Short mmCIF file of C-alpha atoms in Angstrom, two decimals:
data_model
loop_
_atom_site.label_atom_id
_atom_site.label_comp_id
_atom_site.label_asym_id
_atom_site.label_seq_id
_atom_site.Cartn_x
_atom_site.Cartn_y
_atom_site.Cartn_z
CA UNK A 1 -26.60 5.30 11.74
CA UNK A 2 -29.31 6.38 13.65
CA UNK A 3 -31.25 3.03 14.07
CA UNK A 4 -28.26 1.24 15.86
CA UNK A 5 -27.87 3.86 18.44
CA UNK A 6 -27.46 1.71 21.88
CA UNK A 7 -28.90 -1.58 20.12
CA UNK A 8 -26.70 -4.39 21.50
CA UNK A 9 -24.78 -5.77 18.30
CA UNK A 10 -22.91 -9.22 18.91
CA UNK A 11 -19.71 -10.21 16.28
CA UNK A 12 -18.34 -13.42 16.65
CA UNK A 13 -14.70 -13.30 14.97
CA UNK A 14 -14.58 -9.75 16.34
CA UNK A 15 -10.84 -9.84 17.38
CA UNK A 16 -9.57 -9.74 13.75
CA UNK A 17 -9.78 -9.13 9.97
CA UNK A 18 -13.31 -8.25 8.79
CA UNK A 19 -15.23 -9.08 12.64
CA UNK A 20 -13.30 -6.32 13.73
CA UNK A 21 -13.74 -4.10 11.20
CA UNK A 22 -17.94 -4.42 11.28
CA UNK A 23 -17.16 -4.01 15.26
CA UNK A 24 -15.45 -0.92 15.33
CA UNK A 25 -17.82 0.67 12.43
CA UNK A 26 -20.78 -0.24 14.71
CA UNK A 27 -20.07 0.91 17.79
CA UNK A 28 -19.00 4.55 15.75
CA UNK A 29 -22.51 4.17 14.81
CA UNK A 30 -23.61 3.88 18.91
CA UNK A 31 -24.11 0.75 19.07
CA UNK A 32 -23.30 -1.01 22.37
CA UNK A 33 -21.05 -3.93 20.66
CA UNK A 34 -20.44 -7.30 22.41
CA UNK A 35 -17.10 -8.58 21.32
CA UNK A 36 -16.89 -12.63 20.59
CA UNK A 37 -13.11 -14.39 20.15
CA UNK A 38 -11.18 -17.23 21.38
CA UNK A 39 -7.83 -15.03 22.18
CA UNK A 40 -7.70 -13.01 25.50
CA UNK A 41 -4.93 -11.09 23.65
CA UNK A 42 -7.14 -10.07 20.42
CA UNK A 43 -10.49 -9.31 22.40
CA UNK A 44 -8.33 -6.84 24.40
CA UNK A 45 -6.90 -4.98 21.44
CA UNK A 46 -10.59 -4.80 19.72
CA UNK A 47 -11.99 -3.57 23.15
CA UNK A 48 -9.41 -0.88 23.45
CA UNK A 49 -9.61 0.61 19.85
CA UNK A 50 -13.56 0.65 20.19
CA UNK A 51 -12.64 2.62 23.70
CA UNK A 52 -10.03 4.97 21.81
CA UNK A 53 -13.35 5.54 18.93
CA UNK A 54 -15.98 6.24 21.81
CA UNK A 55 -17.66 3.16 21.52
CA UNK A 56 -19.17 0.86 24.16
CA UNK A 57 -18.13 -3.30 23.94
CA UNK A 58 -18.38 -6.12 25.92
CA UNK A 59 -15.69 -8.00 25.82
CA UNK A 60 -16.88 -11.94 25.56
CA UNK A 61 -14.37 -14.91 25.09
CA UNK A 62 -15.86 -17.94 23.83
CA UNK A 63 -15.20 -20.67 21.19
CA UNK A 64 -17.94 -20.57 18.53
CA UNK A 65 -17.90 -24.25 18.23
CA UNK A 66 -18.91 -24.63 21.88
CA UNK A 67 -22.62 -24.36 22.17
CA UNK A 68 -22.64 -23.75 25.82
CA UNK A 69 -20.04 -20.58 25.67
CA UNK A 70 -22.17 -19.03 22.84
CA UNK A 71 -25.17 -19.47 25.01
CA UNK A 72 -23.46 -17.77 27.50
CA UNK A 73 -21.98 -14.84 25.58
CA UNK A 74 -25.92 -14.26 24.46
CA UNK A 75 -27.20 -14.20 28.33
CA UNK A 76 -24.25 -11.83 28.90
CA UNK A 77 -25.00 -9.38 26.26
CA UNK A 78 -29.00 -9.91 28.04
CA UNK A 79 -27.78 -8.79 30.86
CA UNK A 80 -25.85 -6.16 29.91
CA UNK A 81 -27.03 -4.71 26.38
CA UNK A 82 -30.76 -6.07 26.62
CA UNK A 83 -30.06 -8.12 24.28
CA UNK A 84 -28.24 -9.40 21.09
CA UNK A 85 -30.75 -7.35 18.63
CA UNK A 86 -28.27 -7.78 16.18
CA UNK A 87 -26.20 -10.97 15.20
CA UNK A 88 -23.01 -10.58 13.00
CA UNK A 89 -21.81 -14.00 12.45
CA UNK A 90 -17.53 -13.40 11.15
CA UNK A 91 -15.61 -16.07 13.21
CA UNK A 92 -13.57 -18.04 10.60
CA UNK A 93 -10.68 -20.55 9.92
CA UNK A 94 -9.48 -20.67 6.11
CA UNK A 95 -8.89 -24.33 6.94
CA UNK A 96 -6.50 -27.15 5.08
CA UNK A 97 -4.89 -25.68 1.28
CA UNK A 98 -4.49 -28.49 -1.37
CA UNK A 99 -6.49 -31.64 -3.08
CA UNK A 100 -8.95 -33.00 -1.32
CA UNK A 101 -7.07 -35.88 -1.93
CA UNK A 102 -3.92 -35.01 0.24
CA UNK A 103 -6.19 -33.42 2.74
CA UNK A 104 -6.07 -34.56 6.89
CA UNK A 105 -9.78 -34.97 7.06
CA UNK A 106 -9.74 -33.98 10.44
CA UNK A 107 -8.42 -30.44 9.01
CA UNK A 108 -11.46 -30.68 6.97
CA UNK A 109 -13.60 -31.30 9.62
CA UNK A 110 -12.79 -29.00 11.82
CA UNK A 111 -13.26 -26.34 9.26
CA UNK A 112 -16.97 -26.97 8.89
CA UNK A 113 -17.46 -27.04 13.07
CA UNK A 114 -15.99 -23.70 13.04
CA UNK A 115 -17.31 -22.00 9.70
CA UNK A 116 -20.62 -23.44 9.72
CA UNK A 117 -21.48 -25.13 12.90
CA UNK A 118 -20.02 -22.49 14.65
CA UNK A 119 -22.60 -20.21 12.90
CA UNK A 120 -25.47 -22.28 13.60
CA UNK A 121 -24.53 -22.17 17.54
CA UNK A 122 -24.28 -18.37 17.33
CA UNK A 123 -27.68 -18.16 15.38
CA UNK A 124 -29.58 -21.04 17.56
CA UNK A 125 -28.64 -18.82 20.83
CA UNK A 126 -29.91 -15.56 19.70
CA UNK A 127 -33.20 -16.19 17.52
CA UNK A 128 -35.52 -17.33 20.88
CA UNK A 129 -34.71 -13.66 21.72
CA UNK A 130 -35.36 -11.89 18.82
CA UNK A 131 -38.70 -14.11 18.19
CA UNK A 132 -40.03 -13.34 21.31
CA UNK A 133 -39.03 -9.52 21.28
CA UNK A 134 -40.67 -10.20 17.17
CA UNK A 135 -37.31 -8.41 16.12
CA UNK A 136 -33.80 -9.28 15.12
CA UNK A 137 -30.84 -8.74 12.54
CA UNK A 138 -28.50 -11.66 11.59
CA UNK A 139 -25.33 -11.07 9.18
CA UNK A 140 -23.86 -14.42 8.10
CA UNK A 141 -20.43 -13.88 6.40
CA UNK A 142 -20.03 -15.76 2.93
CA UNK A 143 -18.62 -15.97 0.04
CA UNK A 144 -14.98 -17.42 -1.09
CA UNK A 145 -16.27 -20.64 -2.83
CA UNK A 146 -20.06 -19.87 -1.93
CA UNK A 147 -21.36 -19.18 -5.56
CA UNK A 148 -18.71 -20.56 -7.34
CA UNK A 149 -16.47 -23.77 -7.14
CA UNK A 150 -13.12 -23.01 -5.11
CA UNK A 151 -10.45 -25.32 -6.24
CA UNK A 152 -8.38 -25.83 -3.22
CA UNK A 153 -10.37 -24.70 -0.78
CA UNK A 154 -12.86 -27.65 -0.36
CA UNK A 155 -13.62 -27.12 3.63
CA UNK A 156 -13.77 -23.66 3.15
CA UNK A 157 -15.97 -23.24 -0.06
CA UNK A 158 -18.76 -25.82 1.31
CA UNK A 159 -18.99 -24.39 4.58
CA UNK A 160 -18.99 -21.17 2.89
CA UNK A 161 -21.55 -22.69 0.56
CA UNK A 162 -23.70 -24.19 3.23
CA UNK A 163 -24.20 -20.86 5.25
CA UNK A 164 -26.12 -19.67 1.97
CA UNK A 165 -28.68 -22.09 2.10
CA UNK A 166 -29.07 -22.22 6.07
CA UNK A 167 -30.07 -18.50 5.89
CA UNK A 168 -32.27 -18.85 3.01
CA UNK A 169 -34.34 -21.89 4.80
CA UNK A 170 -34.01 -19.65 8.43
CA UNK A 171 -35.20 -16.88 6.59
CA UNK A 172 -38.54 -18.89 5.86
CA UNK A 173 -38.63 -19.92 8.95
CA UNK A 174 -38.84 -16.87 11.39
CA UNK A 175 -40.31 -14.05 8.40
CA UNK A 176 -43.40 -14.73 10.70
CA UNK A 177 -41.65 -12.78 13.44
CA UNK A 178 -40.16 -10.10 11.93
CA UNK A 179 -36.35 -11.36 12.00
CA UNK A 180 -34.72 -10.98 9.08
CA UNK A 181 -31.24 -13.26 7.89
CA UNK A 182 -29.13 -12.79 5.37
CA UNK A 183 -25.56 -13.68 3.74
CA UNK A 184 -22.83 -10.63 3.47
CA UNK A 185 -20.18 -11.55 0.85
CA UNK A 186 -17.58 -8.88 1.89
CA UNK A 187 -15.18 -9.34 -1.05
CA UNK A 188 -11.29 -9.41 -1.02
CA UNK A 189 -9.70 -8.13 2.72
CA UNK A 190 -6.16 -8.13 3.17
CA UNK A 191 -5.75 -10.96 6.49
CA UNK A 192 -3.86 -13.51 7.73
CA UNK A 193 -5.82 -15.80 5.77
CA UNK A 194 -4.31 -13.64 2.71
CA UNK A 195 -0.82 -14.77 3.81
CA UNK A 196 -1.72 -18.35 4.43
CA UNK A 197 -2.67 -18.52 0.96
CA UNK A 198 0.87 -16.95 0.06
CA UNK A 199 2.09 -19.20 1.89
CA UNK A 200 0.79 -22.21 0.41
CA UNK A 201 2.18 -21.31 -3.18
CA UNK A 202 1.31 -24.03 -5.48
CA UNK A 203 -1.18 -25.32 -3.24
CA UNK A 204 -3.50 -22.80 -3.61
CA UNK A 205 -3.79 -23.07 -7.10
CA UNK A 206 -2.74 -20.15 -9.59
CA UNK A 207 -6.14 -18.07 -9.10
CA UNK A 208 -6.00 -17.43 -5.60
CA UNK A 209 -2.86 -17.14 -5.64
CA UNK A 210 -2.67 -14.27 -7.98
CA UNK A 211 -6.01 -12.77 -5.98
CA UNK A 212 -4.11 -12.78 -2.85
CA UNK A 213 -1.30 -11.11 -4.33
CA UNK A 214 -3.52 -8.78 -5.77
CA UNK A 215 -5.15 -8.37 -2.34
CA UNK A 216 -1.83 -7.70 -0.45
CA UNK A 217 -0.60 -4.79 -2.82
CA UNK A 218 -4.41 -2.79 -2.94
CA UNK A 219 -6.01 -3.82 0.63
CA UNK A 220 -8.52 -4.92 -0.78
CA UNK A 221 -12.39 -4.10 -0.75
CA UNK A 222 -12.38 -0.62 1.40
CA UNK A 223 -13.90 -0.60 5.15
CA UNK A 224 -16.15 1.72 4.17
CA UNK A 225 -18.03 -0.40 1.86
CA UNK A 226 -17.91 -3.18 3.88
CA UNK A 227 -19.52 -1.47 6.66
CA UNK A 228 -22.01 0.42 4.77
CA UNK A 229 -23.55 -2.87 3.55
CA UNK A 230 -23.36 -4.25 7.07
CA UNK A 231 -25.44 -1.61 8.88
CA UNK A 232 -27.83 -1.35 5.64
CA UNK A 233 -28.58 -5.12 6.71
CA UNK A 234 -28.67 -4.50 10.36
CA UNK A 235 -31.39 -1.38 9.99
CA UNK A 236 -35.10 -1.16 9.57
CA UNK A 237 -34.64 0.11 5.91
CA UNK A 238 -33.93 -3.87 5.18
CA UNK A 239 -37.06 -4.96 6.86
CA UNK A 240 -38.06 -6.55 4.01
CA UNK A 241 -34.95 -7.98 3.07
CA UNK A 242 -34.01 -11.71 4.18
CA UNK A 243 -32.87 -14.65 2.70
CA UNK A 244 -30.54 -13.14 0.54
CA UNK A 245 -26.19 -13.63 -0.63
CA UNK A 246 -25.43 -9.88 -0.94
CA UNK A 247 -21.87 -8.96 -2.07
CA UNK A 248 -20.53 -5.65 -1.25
CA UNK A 249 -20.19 -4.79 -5.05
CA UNK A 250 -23.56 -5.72 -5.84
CA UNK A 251 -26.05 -3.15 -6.46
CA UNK A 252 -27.17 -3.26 -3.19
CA UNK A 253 -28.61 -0.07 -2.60
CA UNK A 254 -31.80 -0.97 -5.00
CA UNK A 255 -32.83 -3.72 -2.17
CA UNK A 256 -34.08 -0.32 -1.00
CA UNK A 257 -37.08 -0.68 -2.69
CA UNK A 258 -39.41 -3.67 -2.04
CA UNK A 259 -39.73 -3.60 -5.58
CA UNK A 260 -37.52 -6.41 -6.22
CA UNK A 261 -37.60 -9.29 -7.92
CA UNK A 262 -37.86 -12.55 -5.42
CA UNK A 263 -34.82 -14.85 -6.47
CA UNK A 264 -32.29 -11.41 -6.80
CA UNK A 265 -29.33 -12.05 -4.66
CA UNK A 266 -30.10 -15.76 -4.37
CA UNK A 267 -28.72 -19.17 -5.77
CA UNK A 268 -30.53 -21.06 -7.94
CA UNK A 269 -30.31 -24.27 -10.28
CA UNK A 270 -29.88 -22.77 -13.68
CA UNK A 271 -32.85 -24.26 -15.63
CA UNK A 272 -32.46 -23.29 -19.25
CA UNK A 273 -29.38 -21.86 -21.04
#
């Protein structure tokens, strides 16, 4: 895509699963990609198939839950890249399976620093940036319990469900300054969080546990789509676009238009029936 050629594009969770997917299918699309993991091991693999495509990344190790190293990561991809002018929040943990009830709350816990604090770190490091510059992208992965209850899943869902309304109300906050937030719901990916749900048998509950098998036999929701959606979000034909939970199955292509109805692609309290 023409648009991202050489803008510096940062993906937290980008040694695995769907981060590393969106990486690799930016920097094909020239952007200069600044890679954001805890594992030495996984950042190295992601740098060297983005090498092996003819991309550029940075390779930037750094717990998401640690304001300071996120900070850091940012000034890094500054220095390097210019600048993170595009923000693809993916870093992840599928957290405790089971009741509530029989859940460690420390397992539950430390779900919600890393799914939604973690985003909120990655987010509060790059918007000074992009408000000053009056220009920014930010992809917030959601989904899996964010529209919908998740039995099961309790740390997961709510985190999942929280990100949705912290883009929405960030949204408001910086559409003076030409920044524009939304929520990417990328659908059904075979990862390891597919086999720690296989794992968990009973645990999970009899929906996701039939999903996941499901998931493991097809693949899942193609890279393809998930990366088309991504870079729609991260162009200048979304300008006008923030604020928004946009699945990769949605109709998405008719946010094209500015022609769209306000509360499309949002959640809202049902008010009559």
């Amino acid at each position: 895509m023409r648009t991202l050629k050489e803008k510096g594009v940062l993906v937290t969770g980008a040694g695995r699963g769907i981060g590393k997917r969106l990486a690799i299918g930016f920097a094909r699309a020239g952007a200069r990609v600044g890679l954001l993991a805890r594992s030495k091991a996984e950042l190295d693999l992601a740098d060297l198939e983005i090498e092996h495509a003819g991309g550029v990344s940075l390779r930037l190790r750094a717990d998401v839950r640690d304001y300071e190293q996120v900070s850091a990561a940012v000034e890094r991809m500054r220095v390097h890249y210019g600048g993170v002018h595009v923000l693809v929040c993916a870093a992840a943990v599928q957290g405790p399976i089971g009741p509530l009830a029989e859940t460690p709350p420390k397992q539950w816990v430390e779900t919600l620093e890393t799914n939604l604090i973690g985003v909120v770190h990655a987010v509060r490091a790059a918007l000074p940036h992009m408000i000053e510059h009056r220009s920014g992208k930010i992809i917030v992965l959601s989904g899996g319990g964010a529209a919908s209850a998740r039995p099961y899943f309790s740390a997961y869902a709510t985190a999942k469900a929280g990100l949705v309304r912290l883009v929405e109300t960030i949204a408001e906050e910086v559409r003076d300054h030409n920044v524009q937030i939304n929520c990417m719901a990328p659908g059904g990916t075979y990862t390891n969080m597919t086999d720690e749900i296989l794992r968990a048998g009973e645990r999970a509950g009899w929906k996701d546990s039939e999903d996941a098998r499901q998931v493991r036999l097809t693949g899942g929701v193609s890279p393809e789509k998930q990366i088309a959606l991504a870079q729609f979000l991260a162009s200048e034909k979304s300008n006008h676009v923030s604020g928004k939970l946009i699945h990769v199955n949605d109709d998405w292509k008719r946010l094209e238009s500015s022609n769209v109805h306000p509360e499309l692609f949002t959640l809202r309290r049902v008010q009559k029936i």
